[in-house]
XYZ file of C-alpha atoms in Angstrom:
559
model
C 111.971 -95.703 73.561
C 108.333 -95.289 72.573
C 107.257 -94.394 69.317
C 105.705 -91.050 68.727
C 102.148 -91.618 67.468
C 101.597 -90.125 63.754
C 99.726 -86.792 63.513
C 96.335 -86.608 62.473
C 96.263 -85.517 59.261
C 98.678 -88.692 58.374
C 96.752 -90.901 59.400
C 95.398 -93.430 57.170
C 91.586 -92.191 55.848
C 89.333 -94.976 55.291
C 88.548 -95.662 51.442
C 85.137 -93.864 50.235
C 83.153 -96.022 49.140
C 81.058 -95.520 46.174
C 77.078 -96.325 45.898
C 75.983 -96.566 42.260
C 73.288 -93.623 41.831
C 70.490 -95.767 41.186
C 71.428 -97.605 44.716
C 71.405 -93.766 46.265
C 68.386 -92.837 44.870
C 67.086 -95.963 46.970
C 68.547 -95.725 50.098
C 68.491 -92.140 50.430
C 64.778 -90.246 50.976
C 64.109 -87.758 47.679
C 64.918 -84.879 49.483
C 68.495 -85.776 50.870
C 69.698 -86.742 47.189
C 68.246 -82.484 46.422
C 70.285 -81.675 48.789
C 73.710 -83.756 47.626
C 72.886 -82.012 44.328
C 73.192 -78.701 45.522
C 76.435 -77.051 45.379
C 76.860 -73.466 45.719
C 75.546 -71.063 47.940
C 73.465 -69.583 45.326
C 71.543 -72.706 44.306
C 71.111 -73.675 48.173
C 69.584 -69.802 48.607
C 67.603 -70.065 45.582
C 66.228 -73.741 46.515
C 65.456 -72.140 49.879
C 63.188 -69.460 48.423
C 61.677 -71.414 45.713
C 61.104 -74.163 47.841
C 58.862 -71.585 50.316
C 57.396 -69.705 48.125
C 55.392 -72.819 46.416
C 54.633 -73.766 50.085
C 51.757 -70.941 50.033
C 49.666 -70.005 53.640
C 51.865 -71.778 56.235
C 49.569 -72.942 58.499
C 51.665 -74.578 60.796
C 54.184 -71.545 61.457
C 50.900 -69.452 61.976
C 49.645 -71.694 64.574
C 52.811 -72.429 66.651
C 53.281 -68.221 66.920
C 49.667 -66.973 67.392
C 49.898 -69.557 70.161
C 52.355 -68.024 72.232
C 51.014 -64.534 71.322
C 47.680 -65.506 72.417
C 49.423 -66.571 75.790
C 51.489 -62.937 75.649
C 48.257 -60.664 75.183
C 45.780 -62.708 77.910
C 48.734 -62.297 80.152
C 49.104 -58.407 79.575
C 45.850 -57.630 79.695
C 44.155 -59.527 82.419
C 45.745 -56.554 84.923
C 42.118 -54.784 83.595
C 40.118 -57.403 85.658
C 42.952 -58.206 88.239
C 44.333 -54.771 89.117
C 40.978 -53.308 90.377
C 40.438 -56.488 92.566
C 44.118 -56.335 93.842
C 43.293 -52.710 94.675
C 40.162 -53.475 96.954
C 41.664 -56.174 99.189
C 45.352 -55.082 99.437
C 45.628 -51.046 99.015
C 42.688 -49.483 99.581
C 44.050 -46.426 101.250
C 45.911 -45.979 98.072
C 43.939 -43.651 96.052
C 46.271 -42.347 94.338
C 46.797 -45.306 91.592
C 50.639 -45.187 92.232
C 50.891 -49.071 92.845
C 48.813 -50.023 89.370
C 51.018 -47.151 87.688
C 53.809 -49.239 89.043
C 52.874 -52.011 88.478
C 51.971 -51.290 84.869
C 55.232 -49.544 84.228
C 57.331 -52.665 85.494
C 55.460 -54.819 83.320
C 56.389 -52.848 80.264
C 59.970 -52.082 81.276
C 60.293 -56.241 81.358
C 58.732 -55.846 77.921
C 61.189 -53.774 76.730
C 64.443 -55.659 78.156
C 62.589 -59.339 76.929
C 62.317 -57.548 73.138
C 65.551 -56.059 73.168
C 67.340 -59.074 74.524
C 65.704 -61.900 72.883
C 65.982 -59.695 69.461
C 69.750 -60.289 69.551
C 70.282 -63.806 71.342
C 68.041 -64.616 68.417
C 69.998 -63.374 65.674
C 73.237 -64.320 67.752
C 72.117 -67.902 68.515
C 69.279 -68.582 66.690
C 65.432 -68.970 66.553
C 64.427 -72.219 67.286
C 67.061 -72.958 70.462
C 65.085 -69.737 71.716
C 61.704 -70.421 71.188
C 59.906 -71.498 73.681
C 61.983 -70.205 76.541
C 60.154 -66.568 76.638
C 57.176 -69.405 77.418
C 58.777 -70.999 80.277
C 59.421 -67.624 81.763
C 55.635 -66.186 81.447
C 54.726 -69.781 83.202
C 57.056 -69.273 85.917
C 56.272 -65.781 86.756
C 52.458 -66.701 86.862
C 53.108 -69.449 89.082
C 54.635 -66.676 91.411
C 52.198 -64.045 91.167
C 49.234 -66.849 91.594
C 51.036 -67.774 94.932
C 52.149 -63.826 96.145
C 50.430 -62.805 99.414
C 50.867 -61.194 102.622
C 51.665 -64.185 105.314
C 50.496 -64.357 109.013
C 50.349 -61.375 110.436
C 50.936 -59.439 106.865
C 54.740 -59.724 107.068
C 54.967 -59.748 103.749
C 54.288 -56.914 101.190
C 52.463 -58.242 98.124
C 52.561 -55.482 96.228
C 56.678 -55.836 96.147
C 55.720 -59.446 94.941
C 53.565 -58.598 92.142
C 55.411 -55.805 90.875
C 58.752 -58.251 90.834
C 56.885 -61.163 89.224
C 54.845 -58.817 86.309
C 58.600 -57.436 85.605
C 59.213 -61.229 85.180
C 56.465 -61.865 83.235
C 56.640 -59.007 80.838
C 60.548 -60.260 79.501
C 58.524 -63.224 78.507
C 55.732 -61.274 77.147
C 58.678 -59.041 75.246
C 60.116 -61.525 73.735
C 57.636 -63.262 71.783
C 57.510 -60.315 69.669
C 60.397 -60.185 67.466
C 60.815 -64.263 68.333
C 57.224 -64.542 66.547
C 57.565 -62.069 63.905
C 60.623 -63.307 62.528
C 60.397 -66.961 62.930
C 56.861 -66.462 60.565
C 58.425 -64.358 58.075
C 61.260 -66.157 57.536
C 59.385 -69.319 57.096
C 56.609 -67.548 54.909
C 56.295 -67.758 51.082
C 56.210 -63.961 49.676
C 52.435 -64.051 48.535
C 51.421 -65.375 52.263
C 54.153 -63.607 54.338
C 52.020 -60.314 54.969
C 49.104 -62.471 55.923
C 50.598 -64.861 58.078
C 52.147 -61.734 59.622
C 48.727 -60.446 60.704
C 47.343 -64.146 61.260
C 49.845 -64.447 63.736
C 48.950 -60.533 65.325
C 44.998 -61.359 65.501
C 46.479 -63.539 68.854
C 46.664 -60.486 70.015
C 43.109 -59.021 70.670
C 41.541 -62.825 70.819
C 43.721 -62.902 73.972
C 42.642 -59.610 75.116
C 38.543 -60.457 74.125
C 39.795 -64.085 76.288
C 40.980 -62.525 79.216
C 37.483 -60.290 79.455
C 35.468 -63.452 79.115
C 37.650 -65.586 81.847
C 37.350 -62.498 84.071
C 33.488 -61.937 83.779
C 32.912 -66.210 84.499
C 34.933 -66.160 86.760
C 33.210 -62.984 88.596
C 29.934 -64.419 87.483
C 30.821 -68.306 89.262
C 31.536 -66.079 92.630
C 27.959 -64.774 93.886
C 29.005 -62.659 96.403
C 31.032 -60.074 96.763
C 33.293 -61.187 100.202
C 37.164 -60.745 100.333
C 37.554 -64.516 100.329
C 35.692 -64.601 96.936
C 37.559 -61.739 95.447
C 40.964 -63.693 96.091
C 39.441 -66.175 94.439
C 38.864 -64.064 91.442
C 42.048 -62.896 90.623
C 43.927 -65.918 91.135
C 41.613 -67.765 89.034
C 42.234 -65.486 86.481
C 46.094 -65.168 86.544
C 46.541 -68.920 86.669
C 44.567 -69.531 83.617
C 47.130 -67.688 82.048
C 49.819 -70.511 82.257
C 47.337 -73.318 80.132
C 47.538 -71.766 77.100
C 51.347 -71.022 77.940
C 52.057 -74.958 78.286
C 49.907 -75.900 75.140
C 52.320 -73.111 73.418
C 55.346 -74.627 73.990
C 54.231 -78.168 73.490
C 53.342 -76.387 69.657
C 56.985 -74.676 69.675
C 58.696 -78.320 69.326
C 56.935 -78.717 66.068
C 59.194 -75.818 64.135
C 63.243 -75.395 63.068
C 65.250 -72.530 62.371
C 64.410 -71.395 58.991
C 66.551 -72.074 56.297
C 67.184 -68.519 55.969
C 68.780 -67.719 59.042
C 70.492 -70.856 58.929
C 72.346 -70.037 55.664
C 73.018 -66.074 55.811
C 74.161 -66.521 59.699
C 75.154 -69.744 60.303
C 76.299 -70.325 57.053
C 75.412 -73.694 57.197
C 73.840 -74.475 53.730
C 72.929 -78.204 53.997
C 71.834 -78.068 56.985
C 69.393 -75.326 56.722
C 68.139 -77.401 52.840
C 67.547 -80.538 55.104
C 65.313 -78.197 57.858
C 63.356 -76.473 54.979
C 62.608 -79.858 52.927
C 61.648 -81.224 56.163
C 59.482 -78.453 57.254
C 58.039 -78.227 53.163
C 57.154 -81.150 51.247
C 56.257 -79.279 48.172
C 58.299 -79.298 44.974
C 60.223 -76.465 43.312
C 61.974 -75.682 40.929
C 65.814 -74.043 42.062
C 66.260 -72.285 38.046
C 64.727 -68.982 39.407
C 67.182 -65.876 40.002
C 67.772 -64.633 42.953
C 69.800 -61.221 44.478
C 72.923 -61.759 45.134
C 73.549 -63.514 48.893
C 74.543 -60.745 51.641
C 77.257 -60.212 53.599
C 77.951 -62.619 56.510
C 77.264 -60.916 60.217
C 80.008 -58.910 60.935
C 81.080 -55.893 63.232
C 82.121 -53.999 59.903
C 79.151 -55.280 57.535
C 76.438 -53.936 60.879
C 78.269 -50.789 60.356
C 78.057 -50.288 56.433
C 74.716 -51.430 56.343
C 73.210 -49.017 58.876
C 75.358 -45.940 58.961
C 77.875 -45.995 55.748
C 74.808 -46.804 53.752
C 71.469 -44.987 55.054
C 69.877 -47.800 56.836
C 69.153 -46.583 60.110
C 66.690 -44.836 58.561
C 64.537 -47.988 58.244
C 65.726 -48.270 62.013
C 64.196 -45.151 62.786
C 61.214 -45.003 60.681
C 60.084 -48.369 62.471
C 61.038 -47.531 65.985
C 59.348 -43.615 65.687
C 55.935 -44.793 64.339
C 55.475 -47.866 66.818
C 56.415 -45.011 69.999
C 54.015 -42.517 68.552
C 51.785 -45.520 68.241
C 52.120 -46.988 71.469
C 51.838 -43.583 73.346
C 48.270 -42.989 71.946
C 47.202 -46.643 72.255
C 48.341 -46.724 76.135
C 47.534 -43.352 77.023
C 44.390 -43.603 75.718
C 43.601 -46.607 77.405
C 40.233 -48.205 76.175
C 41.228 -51.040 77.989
C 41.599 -49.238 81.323
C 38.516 -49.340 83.454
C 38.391 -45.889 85.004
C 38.975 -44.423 81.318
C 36.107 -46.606 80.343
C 33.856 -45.529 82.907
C 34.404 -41.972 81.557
C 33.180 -42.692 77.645
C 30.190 -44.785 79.236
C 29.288 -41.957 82.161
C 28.953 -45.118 84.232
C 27.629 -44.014 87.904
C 27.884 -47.538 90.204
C 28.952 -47.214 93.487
C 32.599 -48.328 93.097
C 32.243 -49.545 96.988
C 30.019 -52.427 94.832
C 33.015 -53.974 93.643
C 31.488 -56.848 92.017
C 29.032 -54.513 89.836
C 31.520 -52.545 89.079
C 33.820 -55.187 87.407
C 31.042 -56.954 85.806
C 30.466 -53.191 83.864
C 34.070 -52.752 83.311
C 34.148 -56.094 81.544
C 31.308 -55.578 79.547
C 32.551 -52.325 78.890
C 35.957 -53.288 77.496
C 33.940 -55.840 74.773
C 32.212 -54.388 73.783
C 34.123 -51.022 73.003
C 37.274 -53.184 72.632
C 37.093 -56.214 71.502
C 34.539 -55.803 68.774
C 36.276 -53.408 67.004
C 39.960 -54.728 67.379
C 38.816 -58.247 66.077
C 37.545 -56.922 63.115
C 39.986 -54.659 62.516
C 42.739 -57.350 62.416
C 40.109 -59.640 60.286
C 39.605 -57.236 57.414
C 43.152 -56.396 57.400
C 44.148 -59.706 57.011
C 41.576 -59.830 53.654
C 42.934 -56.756 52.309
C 46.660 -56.477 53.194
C 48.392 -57.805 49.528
C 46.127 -55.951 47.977
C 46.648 -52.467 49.099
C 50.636 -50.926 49.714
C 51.539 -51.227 53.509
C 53.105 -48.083 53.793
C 50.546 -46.272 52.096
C 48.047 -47.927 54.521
C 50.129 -46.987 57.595
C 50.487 -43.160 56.536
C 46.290 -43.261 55.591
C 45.638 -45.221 58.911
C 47.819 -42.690 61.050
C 46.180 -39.578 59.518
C 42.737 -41.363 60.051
C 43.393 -42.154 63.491
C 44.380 -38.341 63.793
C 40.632 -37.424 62.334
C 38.751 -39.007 64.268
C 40.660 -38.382 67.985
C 39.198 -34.957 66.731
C 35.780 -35.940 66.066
C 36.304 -37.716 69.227
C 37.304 -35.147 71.418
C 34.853 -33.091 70.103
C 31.955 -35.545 70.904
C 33.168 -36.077 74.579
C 33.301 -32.941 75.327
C 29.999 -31.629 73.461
C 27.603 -34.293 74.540
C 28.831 -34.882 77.975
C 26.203 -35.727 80.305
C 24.143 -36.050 77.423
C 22.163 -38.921 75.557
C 23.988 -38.642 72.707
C 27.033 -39.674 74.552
C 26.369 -42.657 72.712
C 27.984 -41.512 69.654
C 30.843 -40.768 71.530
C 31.355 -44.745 72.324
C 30.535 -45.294 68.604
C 33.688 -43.372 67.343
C 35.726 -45.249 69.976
C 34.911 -48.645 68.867
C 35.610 -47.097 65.416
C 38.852 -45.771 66.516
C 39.925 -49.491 68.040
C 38.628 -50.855 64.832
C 41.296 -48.428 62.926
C 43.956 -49.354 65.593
C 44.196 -52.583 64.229
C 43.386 -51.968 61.001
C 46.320 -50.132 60.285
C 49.082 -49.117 63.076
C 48.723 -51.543 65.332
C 49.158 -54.600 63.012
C 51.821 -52.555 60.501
C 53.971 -51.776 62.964
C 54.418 -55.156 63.959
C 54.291 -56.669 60.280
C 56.752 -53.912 58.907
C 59.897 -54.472 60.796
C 59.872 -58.047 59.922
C 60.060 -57.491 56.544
C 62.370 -55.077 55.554
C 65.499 -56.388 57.901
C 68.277 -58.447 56.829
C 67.609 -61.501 57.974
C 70.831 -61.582 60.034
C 69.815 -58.005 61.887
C 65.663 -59.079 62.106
C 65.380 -60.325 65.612
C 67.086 -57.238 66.988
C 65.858 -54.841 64.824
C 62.320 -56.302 64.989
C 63.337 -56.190 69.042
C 64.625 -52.327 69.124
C 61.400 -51.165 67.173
C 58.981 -53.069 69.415
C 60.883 -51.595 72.725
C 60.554 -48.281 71.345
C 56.598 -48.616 71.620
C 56.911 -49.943 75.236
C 58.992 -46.881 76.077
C 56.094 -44.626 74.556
C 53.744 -46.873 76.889
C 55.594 -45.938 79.782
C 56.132 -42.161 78.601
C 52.582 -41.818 78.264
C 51.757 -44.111 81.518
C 53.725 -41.615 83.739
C 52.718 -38.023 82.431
C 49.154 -39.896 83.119
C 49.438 -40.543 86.490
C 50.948 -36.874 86.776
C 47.740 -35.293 85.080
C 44.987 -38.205 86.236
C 42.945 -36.093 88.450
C 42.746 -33.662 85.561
C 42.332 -36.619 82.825
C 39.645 -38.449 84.862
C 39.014 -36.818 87.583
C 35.669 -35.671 89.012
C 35.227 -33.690 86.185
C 36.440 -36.146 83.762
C 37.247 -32.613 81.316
C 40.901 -33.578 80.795
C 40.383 -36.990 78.486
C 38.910 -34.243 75.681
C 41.535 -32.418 75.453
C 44.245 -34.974 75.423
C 42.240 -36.993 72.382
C 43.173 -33.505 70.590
C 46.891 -34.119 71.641
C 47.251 -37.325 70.686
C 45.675 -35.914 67.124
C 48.643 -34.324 66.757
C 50.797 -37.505 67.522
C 49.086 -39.191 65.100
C 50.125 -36.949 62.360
C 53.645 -36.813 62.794
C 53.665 -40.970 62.836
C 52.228 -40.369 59.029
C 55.061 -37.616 58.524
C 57.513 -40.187 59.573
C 56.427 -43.139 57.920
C 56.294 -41.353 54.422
C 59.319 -40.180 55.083
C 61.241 -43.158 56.686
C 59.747 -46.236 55.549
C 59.928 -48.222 52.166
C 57.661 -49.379 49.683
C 57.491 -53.208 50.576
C 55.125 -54.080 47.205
C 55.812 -53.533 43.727
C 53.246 -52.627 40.873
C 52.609 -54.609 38.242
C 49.940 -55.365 35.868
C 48.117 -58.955 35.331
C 46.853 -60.513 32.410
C 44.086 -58.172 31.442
C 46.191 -54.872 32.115
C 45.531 -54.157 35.896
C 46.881 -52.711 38.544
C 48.263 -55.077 41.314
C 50.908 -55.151 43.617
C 53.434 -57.739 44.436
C 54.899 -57.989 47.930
C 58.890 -58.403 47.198
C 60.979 -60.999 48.272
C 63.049 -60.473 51.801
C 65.985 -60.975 49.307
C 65.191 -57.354 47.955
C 64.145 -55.492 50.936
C 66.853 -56.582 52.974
C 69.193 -54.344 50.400
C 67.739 -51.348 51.918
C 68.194 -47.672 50.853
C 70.815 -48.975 47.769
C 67.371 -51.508 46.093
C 64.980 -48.301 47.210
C 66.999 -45.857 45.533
C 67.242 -48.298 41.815
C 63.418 -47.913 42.401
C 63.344 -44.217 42.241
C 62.467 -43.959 45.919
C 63.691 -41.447 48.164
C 64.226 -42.472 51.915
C 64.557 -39.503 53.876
C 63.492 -36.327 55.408
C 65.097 -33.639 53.355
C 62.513 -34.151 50.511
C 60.081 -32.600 53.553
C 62.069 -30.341 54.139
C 62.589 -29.229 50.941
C 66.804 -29.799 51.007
């Protein structure tokens, strides 16, 4: 009869053996034997932050996500100088702009399903197993709309094509959003995190300011105006695209999960000390207090923390202001052509196709990308030292100012020399932009989530905007022969209307969102703020309220 074979937990363990700590110290690197050392999940948390925080400007992490959000923005925004060429050889009966509103709107809706989605797989499965992906997908899809066209004897309908692939493209384009955002605040020291943030955000209009310049060579390096040149055009243009795409996830194998998601999710404490000693080489001390660690992702703990306790507030604050944000930014549409040709009371021929996409480039920089870039540079300068919400409700209500002075500029010196000034307070308005909402509302979110809700939050607040694109995109194309028509009256009026938007984004902000600095005073008794720890913000409404704030719309309301 055969022997049954002994279970497993009888069986015989082999005998430890032990290594004399001198002999560790030896054969182990420095930063294993601070790891062995660690015991609790309170030291491991506090080594974590300490260890980050006296890493300083991260470099690195600032570089591997301003890469792929460099790749994101060139790819969304070279539709300015590809659109109009797509429009002249392919649809020219089409005067009606329903295929670019199409196409536009598909390339926002994969926006909002690549935020959304990505948001939670990165929570649910982490950061770096992620990132990088959203890459692959941008390079595919511009591999497909570089080779879309009609076939012999036009078979083929290449509109159908590009709308399909720019759905394709804009998941990827979605998704480096809350991918980017959280991945550099969770690797971020508390001093640099805001900064990094907004590093990481000035991809955005260099890739914009990038995708002008490509166009206009690549215009320029065509002489003539033929169909066969044209194709050439905006091919050229959408494959370039895909190099800094490649370069970007060549960069993305450089970078780990942080330690923080590592811990609070995975609950994997040595493994996410031996990712952040690798990543930081700096020493710190692990004596320094800490909050006390959160509750591990759960159905229940999603549910106290966002409806039990008040937090979908924070939810809501984000997600209103970047819709309200987004609307304006879209609908107004500095980076259209046709709504550039209005400020500028440009007259070419628009059968001169080539003349008329040199001006639309040179419009868009200089209107555009002069005052964006700067924007996102002096924010970067300034952003510890002044209190991000305060800046968001100021920038909102200055944004609401001058779509006034705006409006009332278009409209009074129409036709008019001093036209000029009307271009003036549009460069000022882009400059503002990015200044304040357009950089906050991306910064914001990342902060003041738990790290084990960030990526979806992040994800659900950056959607909401690309839902206000497409709001705004399709009451546009409902009201574009009164917007920019002939008459070109209607983009007056609606700068007043999206006044008005810009006021209730302050409203909500005040009301909705929290302080994310603290004031203290330095050695000679002055004012200065402090940006606090995830740690703290990610307590929400219960850490606001010990502070004395008040999260919520009643005190508007007077309730």
């Amino acid at each position: 009869m055969q022997q049954d074979e002994p279970e497993p937990q009888q069986q015989a363990q082999p005998r430890a053996i032990r290594i004399p700590r001198w002999a560790a110290r030896t054969i182990w690197p420095n930063h294993l034997w601070e790891v062995r050392s660690l015991r609790t999940r309170a030291q491991k948390r506090n080594h974590i932050t300490n260890k980050l925080d006296d890493n300083g400007y991260d470099w690195l992490v600032v570089l591997v996500a301003g890469s792929g959000f460099f790749t994101d923005s060139f790819n969304l925004f070279s539709v300015n100088v590809t659109l109009p060429i797509l429009a002249h050889l392919y649809w020219q009966n089409d005067t009606s702009e329903r295929t670019e509103t199409l196409i536009d709107c598909l390339t926002l809706a994969g926006s909002m399903v690549g935020q959304v989605l990505f948001g939670i797989l990165a929570d649910v499965r982490g950061r770096q197993r992620l990132y990088g992906v959203e890459l692959v997908v941008v390079l595919v899809a511009t591999v497909g709309i570089v080779e879309s066209g009609q076939g012999i004897d036009k078979w083929m309908s290449i509109q159908a094509q590009i709308c399909f692939w720019r759905f394709v493209m804009g998941i990827g384009i979605g998704a480096e959003y809350p991918l980017s955002a959280v991945i550099t605040a969770e690797w971020a020291a508390t001093d640099s995190r805001a900064r990094m943030l907004a590093s990481v955000f000035f991809a955005q209009p260099l890739g914009q300011m990038f995708a002008a310049l490509v166009g206009l060579s690549a215009i320029l390096g065509h002489g003539d105006s033929s169909n066969a040149s044209l194709d050439k055009v905006w091919r050229i243009v959408s494959s370039v695209g895909g190099i800094p795409a490649i370069i970007a996830i060549v960069f993305r194998f450089t970078i780990t999960d942080p330690g923080r998601w590592t811990l609070d999710v995975r609950d994997d404490g040595i493994q996410a000390l031996l990712d952040t000693n690798k990543h930081v080489r700096s020493s710190a001390s692990s004596s320094q207090e800490v909050p006390p660690l959160p509750e591990q992702f759960t159905r229940r703990g999603l549910w106290n923390y966002f409806i039990v306790e008040g937090n979908w507030r924070y939810l809501m604050g984000t997600s209103i202001c970047w819709f309200l944000l987004d609307v304006t930014f879209f609908g107004l549409g500095m980076n259209n052509p046709k709504t550039l040709a209005s400020i500028w009371e440009s007259n070419i021929d628009s059968s001169n196709i080539r003349s008329l996409l040199i001006s639309n480039v040179k419009q868009s920089l200089i209107t555009v990308s002069i005052g964006s870039i700067l924007g996102t540079l002096a924010l970067i300068v300034v952003i510890n030292k002044i209190s991000r919400r305060k800046l968001l409700i100021y920038s909102f209500l200055a944004l609401a100012g001058l779509f006034c002075l705006t409006g009332t500029s278009f409209e009074a010196a129409r036709h008019h020399p001093a036209h000029i000034l009307t271009i003036v307070l549009c460069g000022i308005c882009e400059f503002v932009f990015n200044f304040g909402p357009n950089t906050l509302t991306f910064i914001i979110p990342a902060e003041i989530f738990p790290t084990r809700y960030r990526g979806t939050r992040h994800g659900i607040a950056a959607a909401s905007g690309k839902l206000g694109s497409i709001v705004i995109q399709l009451v546009l194309f409902g009201a574009q022969h009164w917007i920019i028509g002939e008459n070109k009256r209607g983009l007056g009026y609606l700068l007043f209307v999206f006044a008005a938007i810009m006021a209730s984004g302050a409203l909500f902000a005040w009301a909705w969102l929290p302080e994310i600095q603290s004031e203290t005073k330095d050695e000679n008794d002055r004012r200065v703020l402090k940006p606090r720890k995830l740690e703290e913000l990610a307590e929400g409404l219960s850490s606001a309220r010990r502070r004395g704030e008040v999260i919520r719309m009643r005190r508007i309301i007077g309730r």
